[in-house]
Amino acid sequence: EVQLVESGGGLVQPGGSLRLSCAASGFTFSSYSMNWVRQAPGKGLEWVSYISSSSRTIYYADSVKGRFTISRDNAKNSLYLQMNGLRAEDTAVYYCARDESSTWSFDYWGQGTLVTVSS
Amino acid sequence: DIQMTQSPSSLSASVGDRVTITCRASQGIRNDLGWYQQKPGKAPKRLIYAASSLQSGVPSRFSGSGSGTEFTLTISSLQPEDFATYYCLQHNSYPRFTFGPGTKVDIK
């Protein structure tokens, strides 16, 4: 069974940093591209970042470029999102999502982890 | 950048009703579109991919159609468990993605 479990969320002050993790199981993690998607409270979904299976290709949404860094460790079946320079508008539930190569869209999602940026 | 719109933003319907949600892209995206259902406090769940292909395990009352700039998600007979928010997602600009703003379906 495919499972994605996020962790690392919490309360952080504006300008602070946080590192999110996504532990994957039930599939060959190293064969799949992965993404982070976020959802501000009461708002819609926003794609944040993409990383290819080999980490060779990485993309970011303009709203986080230069502040967030996506990475992965295929040996540990884990995906990461390093978030620096956090702002109030980064407050959201952050989901990791598997990128199904045959359909180029997200077939499995984690349950999400809440990041709150507030003083 | 490709922008996505959805209509309506919300709707009220009764069990058994036929429901149609529309998603429009700011430029042609072929059939590079999926539909997702999200219930409160839960992660989104994929219903449709490639505009019209039903995700395995999803009831056949859900269907998708369209290509280019206009797409529809249809629920042929609304069930109590279908009350949720629905999002379209384009991947024509892969690996950059854009979600629609969502359509909330609630009980009349």
mmCIF file of C-alpha atoms in Angstrom:
data_model
loop_
_atom_site.group_PDB
_atom_site.id
_atom_site.type_symbol
_atom_site.label_atom_id
_atom_site.label_comp_id
_atom_site.label_asym_id
_atom_site.label_seq_id
_atom_site.Cartn_x
_atom_site.Cartn_y
_atom_site.Cartn_z
ATOM 1 C CA GLU A 1 0.000 0.000 0.000
ATOM 2 C CA VAL A 2 1.355 3.398 -0.989
ATOM 3 C CA GLN A 3 1.860 5.659 2.017
ATOM 4 C CA LEU A 4 3.168 9.186 2.292
ATOM 5 C CA VAL A 5 3.590 10.626 5.783
ATOM 6 C CA GLU A 6 4.565 14.257 6.291
ATOM 7 C CA SER A 7 6.150 15.630 9.431
ATOM 8 C CA GLY A 8 8.004 18.681 10.657
ATOM 9 C CA GLY A 9 5.241 21.254 10.702
ATOM 10 C CA GLY A 10 4.677 23.634 13.580
ATOM 11 C CA LEU A 11 4.628 27.230 14.746
ATOM 12 C CA VAL A 12 7.459 29.465 13.564
ATOM 13 C CA GLN A 13 8.063 33.211 13.729
ATOM 14 C CA PRO A 14 8.171 35.344 10.587
ATOM 15 C CA GLY A 15 11.613 35.143 9.043
ATOM 16 C CA GLY A 16 12.230 31.758 10.598
ATOM 17 C CA SER A 17 12.982 28.372 9.073
ATOM 18 C CA LEU A 18 11.426 24.948 9.090
ATOM 19 C CA ARG A 19 12.199 21.642 7.390
ATOM 20 C CA LEU A 20 9.381 19.370 6.329
ATOM 21 C CA SER A 21 9.836 15.671 5.658
ATOM 22 C CA CYS A 22 7.738 13.151 3.746
ATOM 23 C CA ALA A 23 8.376 9.461 4.398
ATOM 24 C CA ALA A 24 7.354 7.202 1.532
ATOM 25 C CA SER A 25 6.572 3.498 1.601
ATOM 26 C CA GLY A 26 4.780 0.876 -0.442
ATOM 27 C CA PHE A 27 6.392 1.766 -3.768
ATOM 28 C CA THR A 28 9.798 2.247 -5.379
ATOM 29 C CA PHE A 29 10.399 5.823 -4.258
ATOM 30 C CA SER A 30 13.479 6.293 -6.439
ATOM 31 C CA SER A 31 11.391 5.761 -9.587
ATOM 32 C CA TYR A 32 8.955 8.615 -9.007
ATOM 33 C CA SER A 33 9.061 12.379 -9.218
ATOM 34 C CA MET A 34 7.546 14.092 -6.193
ATOM 35 C CA ASN A 35 5.871 17.382 -5.364
ATOM 36 C CA TRP A 36 4.879 19.626 -2.500
ATOM 37 C CA VAL A 37 1.425 21.232 -2.561
ATOM 38 C CA ARG A 38 0.042 23.584 0.076
ATOM 39 C CA GLN A 39 -3.339 24.833 1.210
ATOM 40 C CA ALA A 40 -3.778 27.977 3.281
ATOM 41 C CA PRO A 41 -6.591 27.815 5.862
ATOM 42 C CA GLY A 42 -9.945 27.962 4.099
ATOM 43 C CA LYS A 43 -8.285 28.422 0.692
ATOM 44 C CA GLY A 44 -7.571 26.356 -2.395
ATOM 45 C CA LEU A 45 -4.652 24.177 -3.387
ATOM 46 C CA GLU A 46 -1.350 25.660 -4.568
ATOM 47 C CA TRP A 47 1.473 23.706 -6.172
ATOM 48 C CA VAL A 48 4.786 24.587 -4.457
ATOM 49 C CA SER A 49 7.645 22.531 -5.855
ATOM 50 C CA TYR A 50 8.665 19.548 -8.024
ATOM 51 C CA ILE A 51 11.685 17.261 -7.936
ATOM 52 C CA SER A 52 12.480 14.543 -10.452
ATOM 53 C CA SER A 53 13.322 11.001 -9.399
ATOM 54 C CA SER A 54 17.078 11.620 -9.700
ATOM 55 C CA SER A 55 16.913 15.164 -8.246
ATOM 56 C CA ARG A 56 18.276 16.388 -11.567
ATOM 57 C CA THR A 57 15.258 18.601 -12.305
ATOM 58 C CA ILE A 58 13.699 20.943 -9.758
ATOM 59 C CA TYR A 59 11.023 23.604 -10.121
ATOM 60 C CA TYR A 60 9.410 26.070 -7.733
ATOM 61 C CA ALA A 61 6.342 28.249 -7.729
ATOM 62 C CA ASP A 62 7.245 31.936 -8.006
ATOM 63 C CA SER A 63 5.778 32.524 -4.542
ATOM 64 C CA VAL A 64 8.498 30.417 -2.862
ATOM 65 C CA LYS A 65 11.446 30.633 -5.268
ATOM 66 C CA GLY A 66 14.632 31.670 -3.517
ATOM 67 C CA ARG A 67 13.242 30.823 -0.070
ATOM 68 C CA PHE A 68 12.300 27.137 -0.259
ATOM 69 C CA THR A 69 14.505 24.206 -1.271
ATOM 70 C CA ILE A 70 13.182 20.793 -2.235
ATOM 71 C CA SER A 71 15.392 17.726 -1.922
ATOM 72 C CA ARG A 72 15.145 13.969 -1.570
ATOM 73 C CA ASP A 73 17.127 11.013 -0.258
ATOM 74 C CA ASN A 74 16.257 7.943 -2.281
ATOM 75 C CA ALA A 75 18.210 5.703 0.096
ATOM 76 C CA LYS A 76 15.939 6.827 2.917
ATOM 77 C CA ASN A 77 12.742 6.973 0.832
ATOM 78 C CA SER A 78 12.287 10.542 1.944
ATOM 79 C CA LEU A 79 11.339 13.900 0.462
ATOM 80 C CA TYR A 80 12.156 17.224 2.095
ATOM 81 C CA LEU A 81 11.208 20.883 1.923
ATOM 82 C CA GLN A 82 13.551 23.368 3.558
ATOM 83 C CA MET A 83 11.632 26.588 4.144
ATOM 84 C CA ASN A 84 13.581 29.755 4.968
ATOM 85 C CA GLY A 85 12.467 33.359 5.288
ATOM 86 C CA LEU A 86 8.970 32.274 6.237
ATOM 87 C CA ARG A 87 6.129 34.748 5.922
ATOM 88 C CA ALA A 88 2.614 34.854 7.314
ATOM 89 C CA GLU A 89 1.310 33.964 3.864
ATOM 90 C CA ASP A 90 3.217 30.665 3.978
ATOM 91 C CA THR A 91 0.842 29.473 6.698
ATOM 92 C CA ALA A 92 -0.771 26.370 5.246
ATOM 93 C CA VAL A 93 -1.132 22.628 5.350
ATOM 94 C CA TYR A 94 1.704 21.192 3.267
ATOM 95 C CA TYR A 95 1.108 17.952 1.368
ATOM 96 C CA CYS A 96 3.602 15.766 -0.430
ATOM 97 C CA ALA A 97 2.203 14.165 -3.575
ATOM 98 C CA ARG A 98 3.497 11.424 -5.837
ATOM 99 C CA ASP A 99 3.831 12.265 -9.502
ATOM 100 C CA GLU A 100 2.530 9.382 -11.606
ATOM 101 C CA SER A 101 4.792 9.353 -14.633
ATOM 102 C CA SER A 102 2.248 7.788 -16.981
ATOM 103 C CA THR A 103 -0.348 10.492 -16.325
ATOM 104 C CA TRP A 104 1.886 13.385 -15.231
ATOM 105 C CA SER A 105 -0.404 14.180 -12.312
ATOM 106 C CA PHE A 106 -0.673 13.449 -8.606
ATOM 107 C CA ASP A 107 -2.010 10.008 -7.805
ATOM 108 C CA TYR A 108 -1.177 9.690 -4.097
ATOM 109 C CA TRP A 109 -1.059 12.330 -1.366
ATOM 110 C CA GLY A 110 0.068 12.413 2.233
ATOM 111 C CA GLN A 111 -2.219 13.559 5.043
ATOM 112 C CA GLY A 112 -0.466 16.925 5.324
ATOM 113 C CA THR A 113 1.423 18.839 7.995
ATOM 114 C CA LEU A 114 0.415 22.283 9.247
ATOM 115 C CA VAL A 115 2.876 25.167 9.164
ATOM 116 C CA THR A 116 1.866 28.304 11.048
ATOM 117 C CA VAL A 117 3.935 31.454 10.651
ATOM 118 C CA SER A 118 3.091 33.918 13.385
ATOM 119 C CA SER A 119 4.698 36.030 16.069
ATOM 120 C CA ASP B 1 1.520 31.114 -17.046
ATOM 121 C CA ILE B 2 -1.620 29.049 -17.525
ATOM 122 C CA GLN B 3 -4.531 30.241 -15.396
ATOM 123 C CA MET B 4 -7.462 28.024 -14.444
ATOM 124 C CA THR B 5 -10.984 29.088 -13.571
ATOM 125 C CA GLN B 6 -13.876 27.015 -12.277
ATOM 126 C CA SER B 7 -17.606 27.594 -12.281
ATOM 127 C CA PRO B 8 -19.610 27.724 -10.231
ATOM 128 C CA SER B 9 -17.543 28.471 -7.135
ATOM 129 C CA SER B 10 -20.190 26.722 -5.090
ATOM 130 C CA LEU B 11 -23.462 24.940 -5.601
ATOM 131 C CA SER B 12 -26.226 23.397 -3.544
ATOM 132 C CA ALA B 13 -27.710 20.142 -4.724
ATOM 133 C CA SER B 14 -29.832 17.267 -3.517
ATOM 134 C CA VAL B 15 -29.055 13.576 -3.376
ATOM 135 C CA GLY B 16 -29.803 12.098 -6.780
ATOM 136 C CA ASP B 17 -29.191 15.335 -8.684
ATOM 137 C CA ARG B 18 -26.965 15.498 -11.746
ATOM 138 C CA VAL B 19 -24.132 17.944 -11.087
ATOM 139 C CA THR B 20 -21.796 19.546 -13.617
ATOM 140 C CA ILE B 21 -18.686 21.576 -12.806
ATOM 141 C CA THR B 22 -16.741 23.475 -15.467
ATOM 142 C CA CYS B 23 -13.035 24.239 -15.575
ATOM 143 C CA ARG B 24 -11.527 26.612 -18.127
ATOM 144 C CA ALA B 25 -7.879 27.146 -19.039
ATOM 145 C CA SER B 26 -6.416 30.451 -20.195
ATOM 146 C CA GLN B 27 -4.838 28.670 -23.170
ATOM 147 C CA GLY B 28 -5.181 25.298 -24.799
ATOM 148 C CA ILE B 29 -3.948 22.430 -22.637
ATOM 149 C CA ARG B 30 -4.960 19.456 -24.822
ATOM 150 C CA ASN B 31 -6.350 16.891 -22.351
ATOM 151 C CA ASP B 32 -3.720 17.564 -19.669
ATOM 152 C CA LEU B 33 -6.205 17.912 -16.832
ATOM 153 C CA GLY B 34 -7.298 16.015 -13.765
ATOM 154 C CA TRP B 35 -10.106 16.362 -11.244
ATOM 155 C CA TYR B 36 -9.709 15.991 -7.480
ATOM 156 C CA GLN B 37 -12.173 15.678 -4.621
ATOM 157 C CA GLN B 38 -11.336 17.028 -1.175
ATOM 158 C CA LYS B 39 -13.324 16.567 1.997
ATOM 159 C CA PRO B 40 -12.755 18.766 5.067
ATOM 160 C CA GLY B 41 -9.553 17.913 6.907
ATOM 161 C CA LYS B 42 -8.525 15.341 4.318
ATOM 162 C CA ALA B 43 -6.030 15.174 1.477
ATOM 163 C CA PRO B 44 -7.308 15.539 -2.085
ATOM 164 C CA LYS B 45 -8.219 12.367 -3.944
ATOM 165 C CA ARG B 46 -7.849 11.989 -7.701
ATOM 166 C CA LEU B 47 -11.083 11.158 -9.535
ATOM 167 C CA ILE B 48 -10.224 11.733 -13.187
ATOM 168 C CA TYR B 49 -6.964 11.979 -15.119
ATOM 169 C CA ALA B 50 -6.237 12.869 -18.743
ATOM 170 C CA ALA B 51 -9.545 14.802 -18.756
ATOM 171 C CA SER B 52 -11.774 11.753 -19.082
ATOM 172 C CA SER B 53 -10.094 8.647 -17.618
ATOM 173 C CA LEU B 54 -11.646 7.364 -14.418
ATOM 174 C CA GLN B 55 -9.230 6.669 -11.586
ATOM 175 C CA SER B 56 -9.316 3.040 -10.460
ATOM 176 C CA GLY B 57 -11.757 2.547 -7.594
ATOM 177 C CA VAL B 58 -13.738 5.724 -8.273
ATOM 178 C CA PRO B 59 -17.495 5.177 -8.798
ATOM 179 C CA SER B 60 -18.712 5.334 -12.382
ATOM 180 C CA ARG B 61 -21.155 8.150 -11.559
ATOM 181 C CA PHE B 62 -18.137 10.439 -11.935
ATOM 182 C CA SER B 63 -17.110 11.338 -15.470
ATOM 183 C CA GLY B 64 -14.937 13.926 -17.142
ATOM 184 C CA SER B 65 -14.914 15.427 -20.595
ATOM 185 C CA GLY B 66 -13.374 18.183 -22.646
ATOM 186 C CA SER B 67 -10.120 19.202 -24.264
ATOM 187 C CA GLY B 68 -8.343 22.389 -25.193
ATOM 188 C CA THR B 69 -9.666 25.098 -22.896
ATOM 189 C CA GLU B 70 -12.969 23.800 -21.514
ATOM 190 C CA PHE B 71 -13.510 20.771 -19.311
ATOM 191 C CA THR B 72 -16.382 19.376 -17.270
ATOM 192 C CA LEU B 73 -16.740 17.051 -14.323
ATOM 193 C CA THR B 74 -20.144 15.414 -14.083
ATOM 194 C CA ILE B 75 -21.649 13.504 -11.186
ATOM 195 C CA SER B 76 -24.580 11.642 -12.683
ATOM 196 C CA SER B 77 -26.475 11.021 -9.435
ATOM 197 C CA LEU B 78 -25.139 12.831 -6.383
ATOM 198 C CA GLN B 79 -24.622 10.664 -3.321
ATOM 199 C CA PRO B 80 -24.263 11.793 0.325
ATOM 200 C CA GLU B 81 -20.541 11.021 0.290
ATOM 201 C CA ASP B 82 -20.015 13.312 -2.714
ATOM 202 C CA PHE B 83 -20.505 16.530 -0.795
ATOM 203 C CA ALA B 84 -17.008 18.005 -0.970
ATOM 204 C CA THR B 85 -14.864 20.539 -2.799
ATOM 205 C CA TYR B 86 -13.698 19.693 -6.316
ATOM 206 C CA TYR B 87 -10.536 21.022 -7.968
ATOM 207 C CA CYS B 88 -9.205 20.764 -11.481
ATOM 208 C CA LEU B 89 -5.450 20.546 -12.027
ATOM 209 C CA GLN B 90 -3.612 21.231 -15.285
ATOM 210 C CA HIS B 91 -0.249 19.671 -16.081
ATOM 211 C CA ASN B 92 0.207 20.932 -19.645
ATOM 212 C CA SER B 93 3.031 23.111 -18.334
ATOM 213 C CA TYR B 94 4.622 20.064 -16.653
ATOM 214 C CA PRO B 95 6.408 20.054 -14.295
ATOM 215 C CA ARG B 96 4.686 23.272 -13.340
ATOM 216 C CA PHE B 97 1.100 22.749 -12.268
ATOM 217 C CA THR B 98 -1.934 24.967 -11.726
ATOM 218 C CA PHE B 99 -5.045 24.177 -9.723
ATOM 219 C CA GLY B 100 -8.425 25.687 -10.323
ATOM 220 C CA PRO B 101 -9.885 27.685 -7.407
ATOM 221 C CA GLY B 102 -12.312 24.913 -6.462
ATOM 222 C CA THR B 103 -16.049 24.252 -6.459
ATOM 223 C CA LYS B 104 -17.781 23.470 -3.182
ATOM 224 C CA VAL B 105 -20.749 21.125 -3.448
ATOM 225 C CA ASP B 106 -23.053 21.174 -0.452
ATOM 226 C CA ILE B 107 -26.459 19.901 0.519
ATOM 227 C CA LYS B 108 -29.547 21.827 -0.559
#
